[in-house]
Structure formats: structure tokens, C-alpha cells
PDB file of C-alpha atoms in Angstrom:
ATOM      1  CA  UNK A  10      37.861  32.839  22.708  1.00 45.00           C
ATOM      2  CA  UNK A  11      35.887  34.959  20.377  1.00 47.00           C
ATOM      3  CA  UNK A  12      31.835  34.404  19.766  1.00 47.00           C
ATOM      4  CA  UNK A  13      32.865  34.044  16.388  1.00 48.00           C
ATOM      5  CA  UNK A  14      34.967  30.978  17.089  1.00 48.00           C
ATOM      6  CA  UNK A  15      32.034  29.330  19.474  1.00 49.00           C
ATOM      7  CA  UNK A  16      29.847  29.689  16.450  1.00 50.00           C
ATOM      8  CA  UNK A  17      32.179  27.947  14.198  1.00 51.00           C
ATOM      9  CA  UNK A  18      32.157  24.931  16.483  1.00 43.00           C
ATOM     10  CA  UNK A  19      28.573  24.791  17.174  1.00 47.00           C
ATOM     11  CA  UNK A  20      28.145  24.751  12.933  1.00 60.00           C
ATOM     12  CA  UNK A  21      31.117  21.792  13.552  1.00 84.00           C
ATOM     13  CA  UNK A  22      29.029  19.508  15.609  1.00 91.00           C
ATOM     14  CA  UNK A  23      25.643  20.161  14.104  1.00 93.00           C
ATOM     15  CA  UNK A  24      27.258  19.028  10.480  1.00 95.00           C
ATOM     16  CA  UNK A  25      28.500  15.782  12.592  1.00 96.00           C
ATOM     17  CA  UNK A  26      25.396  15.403  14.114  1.00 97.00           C
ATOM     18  CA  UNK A  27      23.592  16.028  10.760  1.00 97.00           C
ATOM     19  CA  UNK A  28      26.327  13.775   9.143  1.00 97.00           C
ATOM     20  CA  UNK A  29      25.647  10.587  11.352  1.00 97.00           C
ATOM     21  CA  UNK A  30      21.550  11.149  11.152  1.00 97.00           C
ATOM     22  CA  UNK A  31      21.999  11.152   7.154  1.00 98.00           C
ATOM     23  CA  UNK A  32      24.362   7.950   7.594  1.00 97.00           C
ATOM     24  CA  UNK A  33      21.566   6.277   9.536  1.00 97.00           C
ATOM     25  CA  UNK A  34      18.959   6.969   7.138  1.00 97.00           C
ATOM     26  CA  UNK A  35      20.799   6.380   4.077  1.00 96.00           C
ATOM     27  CA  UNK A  36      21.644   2.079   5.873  1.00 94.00           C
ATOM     28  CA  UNK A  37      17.722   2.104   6.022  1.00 94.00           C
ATOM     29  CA  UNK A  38      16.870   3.225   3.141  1.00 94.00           C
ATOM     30  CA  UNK A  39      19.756   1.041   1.312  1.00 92.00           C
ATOM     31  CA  UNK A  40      18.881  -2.001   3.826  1.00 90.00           C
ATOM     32  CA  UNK A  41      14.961  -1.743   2.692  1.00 90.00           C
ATOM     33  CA  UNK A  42      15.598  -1.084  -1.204  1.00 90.00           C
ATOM     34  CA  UNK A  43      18.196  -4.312  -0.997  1.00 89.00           C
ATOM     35  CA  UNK A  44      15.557  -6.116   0.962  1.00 85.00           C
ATOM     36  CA  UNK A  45      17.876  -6.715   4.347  1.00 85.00           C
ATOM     37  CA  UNK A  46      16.187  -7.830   6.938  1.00 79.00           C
ATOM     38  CA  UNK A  47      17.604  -7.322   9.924  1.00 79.00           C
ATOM     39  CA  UNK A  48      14.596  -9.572  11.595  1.00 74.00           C
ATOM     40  CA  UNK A  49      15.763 -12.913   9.804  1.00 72.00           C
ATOM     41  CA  UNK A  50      18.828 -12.116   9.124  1.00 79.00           C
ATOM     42  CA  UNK A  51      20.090 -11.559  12.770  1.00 82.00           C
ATOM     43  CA  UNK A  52      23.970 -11.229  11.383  1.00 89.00           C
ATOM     44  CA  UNK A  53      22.793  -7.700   9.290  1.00 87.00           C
ATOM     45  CA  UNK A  54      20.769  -6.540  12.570  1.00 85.00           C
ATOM     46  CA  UNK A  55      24.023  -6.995  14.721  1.00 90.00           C
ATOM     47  CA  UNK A  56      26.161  -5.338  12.025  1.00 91.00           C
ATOM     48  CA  UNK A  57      23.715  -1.952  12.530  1.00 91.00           C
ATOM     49  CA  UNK A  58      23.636  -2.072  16.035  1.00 91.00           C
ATOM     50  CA  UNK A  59      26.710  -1.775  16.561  1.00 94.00           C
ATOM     51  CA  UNK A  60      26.999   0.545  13.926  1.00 93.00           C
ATOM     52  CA  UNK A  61      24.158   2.792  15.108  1.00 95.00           C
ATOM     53  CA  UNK A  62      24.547   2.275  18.976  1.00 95.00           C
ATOM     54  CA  UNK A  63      28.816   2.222  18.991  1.00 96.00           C
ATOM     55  CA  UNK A  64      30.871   2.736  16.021  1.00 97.00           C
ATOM     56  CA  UNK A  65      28.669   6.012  14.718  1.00 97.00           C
ATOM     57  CA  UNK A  66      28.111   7.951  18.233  1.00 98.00           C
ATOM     58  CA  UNK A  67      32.157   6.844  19.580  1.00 98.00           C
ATOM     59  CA  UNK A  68      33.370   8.166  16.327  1.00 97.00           C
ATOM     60  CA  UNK A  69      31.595  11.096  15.862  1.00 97.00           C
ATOM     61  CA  UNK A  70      31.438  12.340  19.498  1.00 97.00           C
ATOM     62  CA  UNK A  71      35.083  11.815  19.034  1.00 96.00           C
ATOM     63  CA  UNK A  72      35.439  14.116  15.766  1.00 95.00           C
ATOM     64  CA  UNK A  73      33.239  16.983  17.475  1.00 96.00           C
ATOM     65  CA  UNK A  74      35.167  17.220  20.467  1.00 95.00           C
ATOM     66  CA  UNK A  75      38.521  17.242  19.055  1.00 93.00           C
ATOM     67  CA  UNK A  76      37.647  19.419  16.339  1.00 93.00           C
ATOM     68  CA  UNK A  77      36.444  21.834  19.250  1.00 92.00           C
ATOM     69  CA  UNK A  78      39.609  21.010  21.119  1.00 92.00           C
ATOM     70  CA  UNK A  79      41.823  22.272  17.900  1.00 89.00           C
ATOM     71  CA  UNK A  80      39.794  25.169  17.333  1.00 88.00           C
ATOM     72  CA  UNK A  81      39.891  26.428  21.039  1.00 87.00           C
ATOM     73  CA  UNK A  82      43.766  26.616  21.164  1.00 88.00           C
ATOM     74  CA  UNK A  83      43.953  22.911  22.376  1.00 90.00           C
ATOM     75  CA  UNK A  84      41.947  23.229  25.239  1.00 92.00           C
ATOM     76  CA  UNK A  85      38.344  21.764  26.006  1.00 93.00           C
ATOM     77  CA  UNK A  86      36.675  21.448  29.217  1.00 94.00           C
ATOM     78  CA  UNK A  87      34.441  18.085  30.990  1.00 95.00           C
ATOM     79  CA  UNK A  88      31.413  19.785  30.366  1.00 95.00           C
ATOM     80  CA  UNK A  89      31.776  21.186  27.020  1.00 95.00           C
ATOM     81  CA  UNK A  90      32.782  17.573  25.722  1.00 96.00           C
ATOM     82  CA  UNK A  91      28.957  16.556  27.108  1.00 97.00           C
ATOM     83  CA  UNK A  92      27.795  19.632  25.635  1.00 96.00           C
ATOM     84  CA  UNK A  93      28.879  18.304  22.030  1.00 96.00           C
ATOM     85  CA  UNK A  94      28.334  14.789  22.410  1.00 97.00           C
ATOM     86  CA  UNK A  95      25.130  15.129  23.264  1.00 97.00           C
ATOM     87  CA  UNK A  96      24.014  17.880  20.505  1.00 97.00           C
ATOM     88  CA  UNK A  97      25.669  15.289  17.689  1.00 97.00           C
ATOM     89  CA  UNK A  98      23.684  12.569  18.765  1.00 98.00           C
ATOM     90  CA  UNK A  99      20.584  14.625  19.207  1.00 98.00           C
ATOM     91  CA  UNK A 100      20.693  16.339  16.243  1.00 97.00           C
ATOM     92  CA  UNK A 101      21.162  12.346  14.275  1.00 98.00           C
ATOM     93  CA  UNK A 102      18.605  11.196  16.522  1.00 98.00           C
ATOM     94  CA  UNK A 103      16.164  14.154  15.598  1.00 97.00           C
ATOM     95  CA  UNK A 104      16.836  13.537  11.333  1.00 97.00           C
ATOM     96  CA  UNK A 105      16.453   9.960  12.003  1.00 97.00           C
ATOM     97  CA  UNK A 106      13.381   9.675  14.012  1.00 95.00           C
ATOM     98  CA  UNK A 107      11.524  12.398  11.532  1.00 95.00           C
ATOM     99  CA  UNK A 108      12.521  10.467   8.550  1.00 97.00           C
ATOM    100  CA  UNK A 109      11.374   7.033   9.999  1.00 94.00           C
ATOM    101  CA  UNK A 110       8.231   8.820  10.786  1.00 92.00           C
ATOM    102  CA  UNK A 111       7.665  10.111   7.760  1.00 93.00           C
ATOM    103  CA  UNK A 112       8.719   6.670   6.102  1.00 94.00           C
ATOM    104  CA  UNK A 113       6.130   4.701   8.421  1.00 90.00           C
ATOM    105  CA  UNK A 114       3.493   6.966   7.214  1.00 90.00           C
ATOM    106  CA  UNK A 115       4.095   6.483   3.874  1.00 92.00           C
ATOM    107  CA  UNK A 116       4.721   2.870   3.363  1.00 90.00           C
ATOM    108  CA  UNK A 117       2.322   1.420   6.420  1.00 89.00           C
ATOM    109  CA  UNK A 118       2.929  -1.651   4.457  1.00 91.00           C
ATOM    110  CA  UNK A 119       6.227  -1.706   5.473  1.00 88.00           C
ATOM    111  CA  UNK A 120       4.910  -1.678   9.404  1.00 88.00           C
ATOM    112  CA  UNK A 121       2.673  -4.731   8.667  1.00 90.00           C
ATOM    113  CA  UNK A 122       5.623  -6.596   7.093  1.00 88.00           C
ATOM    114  CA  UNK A 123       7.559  -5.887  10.366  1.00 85.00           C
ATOM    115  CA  UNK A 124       4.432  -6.984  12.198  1.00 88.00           C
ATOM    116  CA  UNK A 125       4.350 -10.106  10.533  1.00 89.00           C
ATOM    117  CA  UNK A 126       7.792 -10.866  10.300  1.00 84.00           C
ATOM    118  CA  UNK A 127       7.973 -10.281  14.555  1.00 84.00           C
ATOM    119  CA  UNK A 128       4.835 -12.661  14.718  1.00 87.00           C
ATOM    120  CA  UNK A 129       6.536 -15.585  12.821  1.00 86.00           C
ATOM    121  CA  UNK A 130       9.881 -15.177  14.652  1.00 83.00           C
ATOM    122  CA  UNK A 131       8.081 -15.025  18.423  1.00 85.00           C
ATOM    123  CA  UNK A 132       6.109 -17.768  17.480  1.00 86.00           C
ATOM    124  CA  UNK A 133       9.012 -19.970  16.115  1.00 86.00           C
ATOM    125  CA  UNK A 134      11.324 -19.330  19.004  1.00 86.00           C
ATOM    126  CA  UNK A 135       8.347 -19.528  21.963  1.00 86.00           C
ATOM    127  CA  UNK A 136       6.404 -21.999  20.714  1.00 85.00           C
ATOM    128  CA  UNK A 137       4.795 -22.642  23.655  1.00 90.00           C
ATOM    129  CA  UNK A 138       3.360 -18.780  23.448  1.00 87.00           C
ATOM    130  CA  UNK A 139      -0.473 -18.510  23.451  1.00 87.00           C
ATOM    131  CA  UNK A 140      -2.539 -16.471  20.739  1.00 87.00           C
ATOM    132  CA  UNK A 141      -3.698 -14.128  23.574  1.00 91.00           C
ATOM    133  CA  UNK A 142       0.567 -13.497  24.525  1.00 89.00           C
ATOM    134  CA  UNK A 143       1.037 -12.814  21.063  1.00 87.00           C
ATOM    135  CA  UNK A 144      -1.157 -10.709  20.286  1.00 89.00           C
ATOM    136  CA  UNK A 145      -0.671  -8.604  23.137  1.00 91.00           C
ATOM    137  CA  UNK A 146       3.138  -8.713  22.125  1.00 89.00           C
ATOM    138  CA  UNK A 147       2.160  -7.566  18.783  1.00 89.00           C
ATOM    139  CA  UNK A 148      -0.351  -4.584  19.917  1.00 90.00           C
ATOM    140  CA  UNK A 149       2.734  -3.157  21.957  1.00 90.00           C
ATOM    141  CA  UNK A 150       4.754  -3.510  19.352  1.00 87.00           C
ATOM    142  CA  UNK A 151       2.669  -1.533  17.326  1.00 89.00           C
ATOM    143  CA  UNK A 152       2.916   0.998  19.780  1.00 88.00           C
ATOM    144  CA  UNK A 153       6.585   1.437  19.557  1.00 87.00           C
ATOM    145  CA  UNK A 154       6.089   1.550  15.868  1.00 88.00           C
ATOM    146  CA  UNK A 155       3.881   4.757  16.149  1.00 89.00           C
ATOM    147  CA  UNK A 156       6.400   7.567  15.087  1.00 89.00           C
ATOM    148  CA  UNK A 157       4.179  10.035  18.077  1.00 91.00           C
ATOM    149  CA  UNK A 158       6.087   7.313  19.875  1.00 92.00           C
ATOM    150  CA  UNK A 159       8.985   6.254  18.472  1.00 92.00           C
ATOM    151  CA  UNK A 160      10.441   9.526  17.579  1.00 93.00           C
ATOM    152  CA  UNK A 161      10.417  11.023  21.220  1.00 95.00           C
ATOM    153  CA  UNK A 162      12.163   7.278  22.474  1.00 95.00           C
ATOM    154  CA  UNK A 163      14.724   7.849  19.472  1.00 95.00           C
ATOM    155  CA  UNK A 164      15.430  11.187  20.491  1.00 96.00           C
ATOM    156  CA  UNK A 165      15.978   9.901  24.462  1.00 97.00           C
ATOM    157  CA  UNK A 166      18.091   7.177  23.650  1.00 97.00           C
ATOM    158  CA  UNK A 167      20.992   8.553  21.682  1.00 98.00           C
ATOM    159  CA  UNK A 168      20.988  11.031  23.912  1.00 97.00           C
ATOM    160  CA  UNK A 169      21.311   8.886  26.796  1.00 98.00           C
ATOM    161  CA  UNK A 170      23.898   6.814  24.344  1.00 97.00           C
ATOM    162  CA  UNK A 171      25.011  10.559  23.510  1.00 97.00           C
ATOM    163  CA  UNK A 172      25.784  11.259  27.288  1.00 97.00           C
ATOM    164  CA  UNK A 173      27.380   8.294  27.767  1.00 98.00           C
ATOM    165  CA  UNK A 174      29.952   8.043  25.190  1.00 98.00           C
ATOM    166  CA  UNK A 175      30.775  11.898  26.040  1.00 97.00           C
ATOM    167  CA  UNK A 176      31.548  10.888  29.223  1.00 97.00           C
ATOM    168  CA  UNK A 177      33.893   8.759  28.430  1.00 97.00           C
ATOM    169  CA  UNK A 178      35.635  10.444  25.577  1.00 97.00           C
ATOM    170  CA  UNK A 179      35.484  13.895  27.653  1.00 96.00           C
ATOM    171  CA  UNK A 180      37.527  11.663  30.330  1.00 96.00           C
ATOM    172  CA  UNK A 181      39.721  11.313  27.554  1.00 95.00           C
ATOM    173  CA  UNK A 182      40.350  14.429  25.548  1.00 95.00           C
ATOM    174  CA  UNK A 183      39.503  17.373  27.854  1.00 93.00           C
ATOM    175  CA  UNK A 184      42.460  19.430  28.771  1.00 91.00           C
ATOM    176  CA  UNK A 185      41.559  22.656  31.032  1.00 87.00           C
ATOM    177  CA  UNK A 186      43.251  26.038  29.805  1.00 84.00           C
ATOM    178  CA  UNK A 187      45.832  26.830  33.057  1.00 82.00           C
ATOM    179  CA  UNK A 188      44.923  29.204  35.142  1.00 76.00           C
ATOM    180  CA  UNK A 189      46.457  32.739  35.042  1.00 49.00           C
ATOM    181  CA  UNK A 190      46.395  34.301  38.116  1.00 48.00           C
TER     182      UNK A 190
END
């Protein structure tokens, strides 16, 4: 296997990676211009979850290491299935966690809607909550909101989700070259 060949596969799963973080802005940016809120409208919320936390990482974890697999005369090991899996979601996690960043600094409105939106939803399903609760519930969620913060926990989590998922679909699809002796 050439270096030539390596490279090609490396450009593979950076364009899926690049692919999936472009697909995750683009439901954002469509889900704020169309005025979906996932907050009160828990059905639309679901629907990107699973989109963003299953469907999106399976699928293209999937495409990276087969694509490696065909290009590599069939063969790819454990580890190079965690290799990719992990790089695809990093590299979507990266592009989405700069453009939310950049998007939060932009529109703070849009932070204070969220705010507000969290507020009346706490208070409607805990009633019983007391000012004090919520606003301390509010001031960390604020803190999340902070892209110094958020961006870093983004980057984490699909790669924790990354490293998961390539786990399971290395399990799957890795087939070791046979040993010449």
C-alpha cells in the first residue's frame, strides 16, 4: 500500500467528515430560517437527534471505512476503522461547533430566545421550581451556550459518539490482510 493511496483515503474521510459537519449546519440554519423549534416542538428535536447523534455518524463512519476497505485491496484493520470514524466525526464536530460559535456571536438574540424559551418550558413542567432553582438553571445554561464552551464539549462528544460507532462498525467490516510468511 503506497503513501499515495493512504493520502487518497485520508482526503476520503475528511470530505465525509466535512460532508456531515456541512449537513449539520445547513438543518440549523434551515431549522432557524423556518422558525423550528426544536424546544416546543419536541417531535422536530427528536427528528435531529437522532439524525445528528445516529443516522449521520452510523452512516458516514460506515461510508469512510468501506471506502478505505475498497481502496486498500479489501482489507482494513480494527484500529484503522477507529482511526476514520473518529477523524469524520471530529472533523463535523470541529465545522459545526465553529459555525455555532460564530452564529451565537452574531445573533446573541438568538441565545436569549433559547434562554427564554428554556425558562418557560422548566417552569411549565416543574412548577413547583423556585425563582432561585431557575435562575441558577438558567446561568448554567448560559454557560453551555458560551461557544469557549460549547465548542470544546461538541468536539468531545462526537468523538466519543465517533469512537463508539467505529467500534462497532470496525467489528463489522474489518478484514485483516493474511499473513505471508
Amino acid at each position: 500500500m503506497s503513501d499515495s493511496t493512504t493520502a487518497n483515503n485520508v482526503i476520503s474521510a475528511n470530505q465525509l467528515g466535512i460532508l456531515f459537519g456541512v449537513i449539520m449546519v445547513l438543518e440549523f440554519v434551515i431549522s432557524y430560517v423556518m422558525n423550528i423549534d426544536p424546544i416546543s416542538n419536541p417531535t422536530a428535536g427528536t427528528l435531529m437527534n437522532v439524525g445528528n447523534y445516529l443516522i449521520f455518524p452510523v452512516l458516514f463512519i460506515f461510508l469512510a471505512c468501506n471506502n478505505f476497505k475498497k481502496s486498500h485491496s479489501g482489507y482494513i484493520s480494527f484500529s484503522q476503522c477507529l482511526k476514520t470514524g473518529v477523524m469524520v466525526c471530529l472533523i463535523a464536530a470541529l465545522i459545526f461547533g465553529v459555525f455555532n460559535g460564530i452564529f451565537m456571536t452574531i445573533f446573541p438574540e438568538f441565545a436569549e430566545e433559547i434562554l427564554r424559551k428554556t425558562r418557560a418550558v422548566m417552569l411549565e413542567k416543574s412548577p413547583q421550581m423556585t425563582q432561585e432553582q431557575v435562575d441558577m438553571a438558567i446561568g448554567m445554561t448560559k454557560k453551555f451556550m458560551n461557544p469557549l464552551f460549547s465548542t470544546p464539549i461538541t468536539v468531545l462528544m462526537y468523538c466519543f459518539i465517533g469512537l463508539i460507532y467505529s467500534l462497532i462498525i470496525g467489528a463489522i467490516v474489518k478484514k485483516d490482510p493474511p499473513h505471508s510468511l
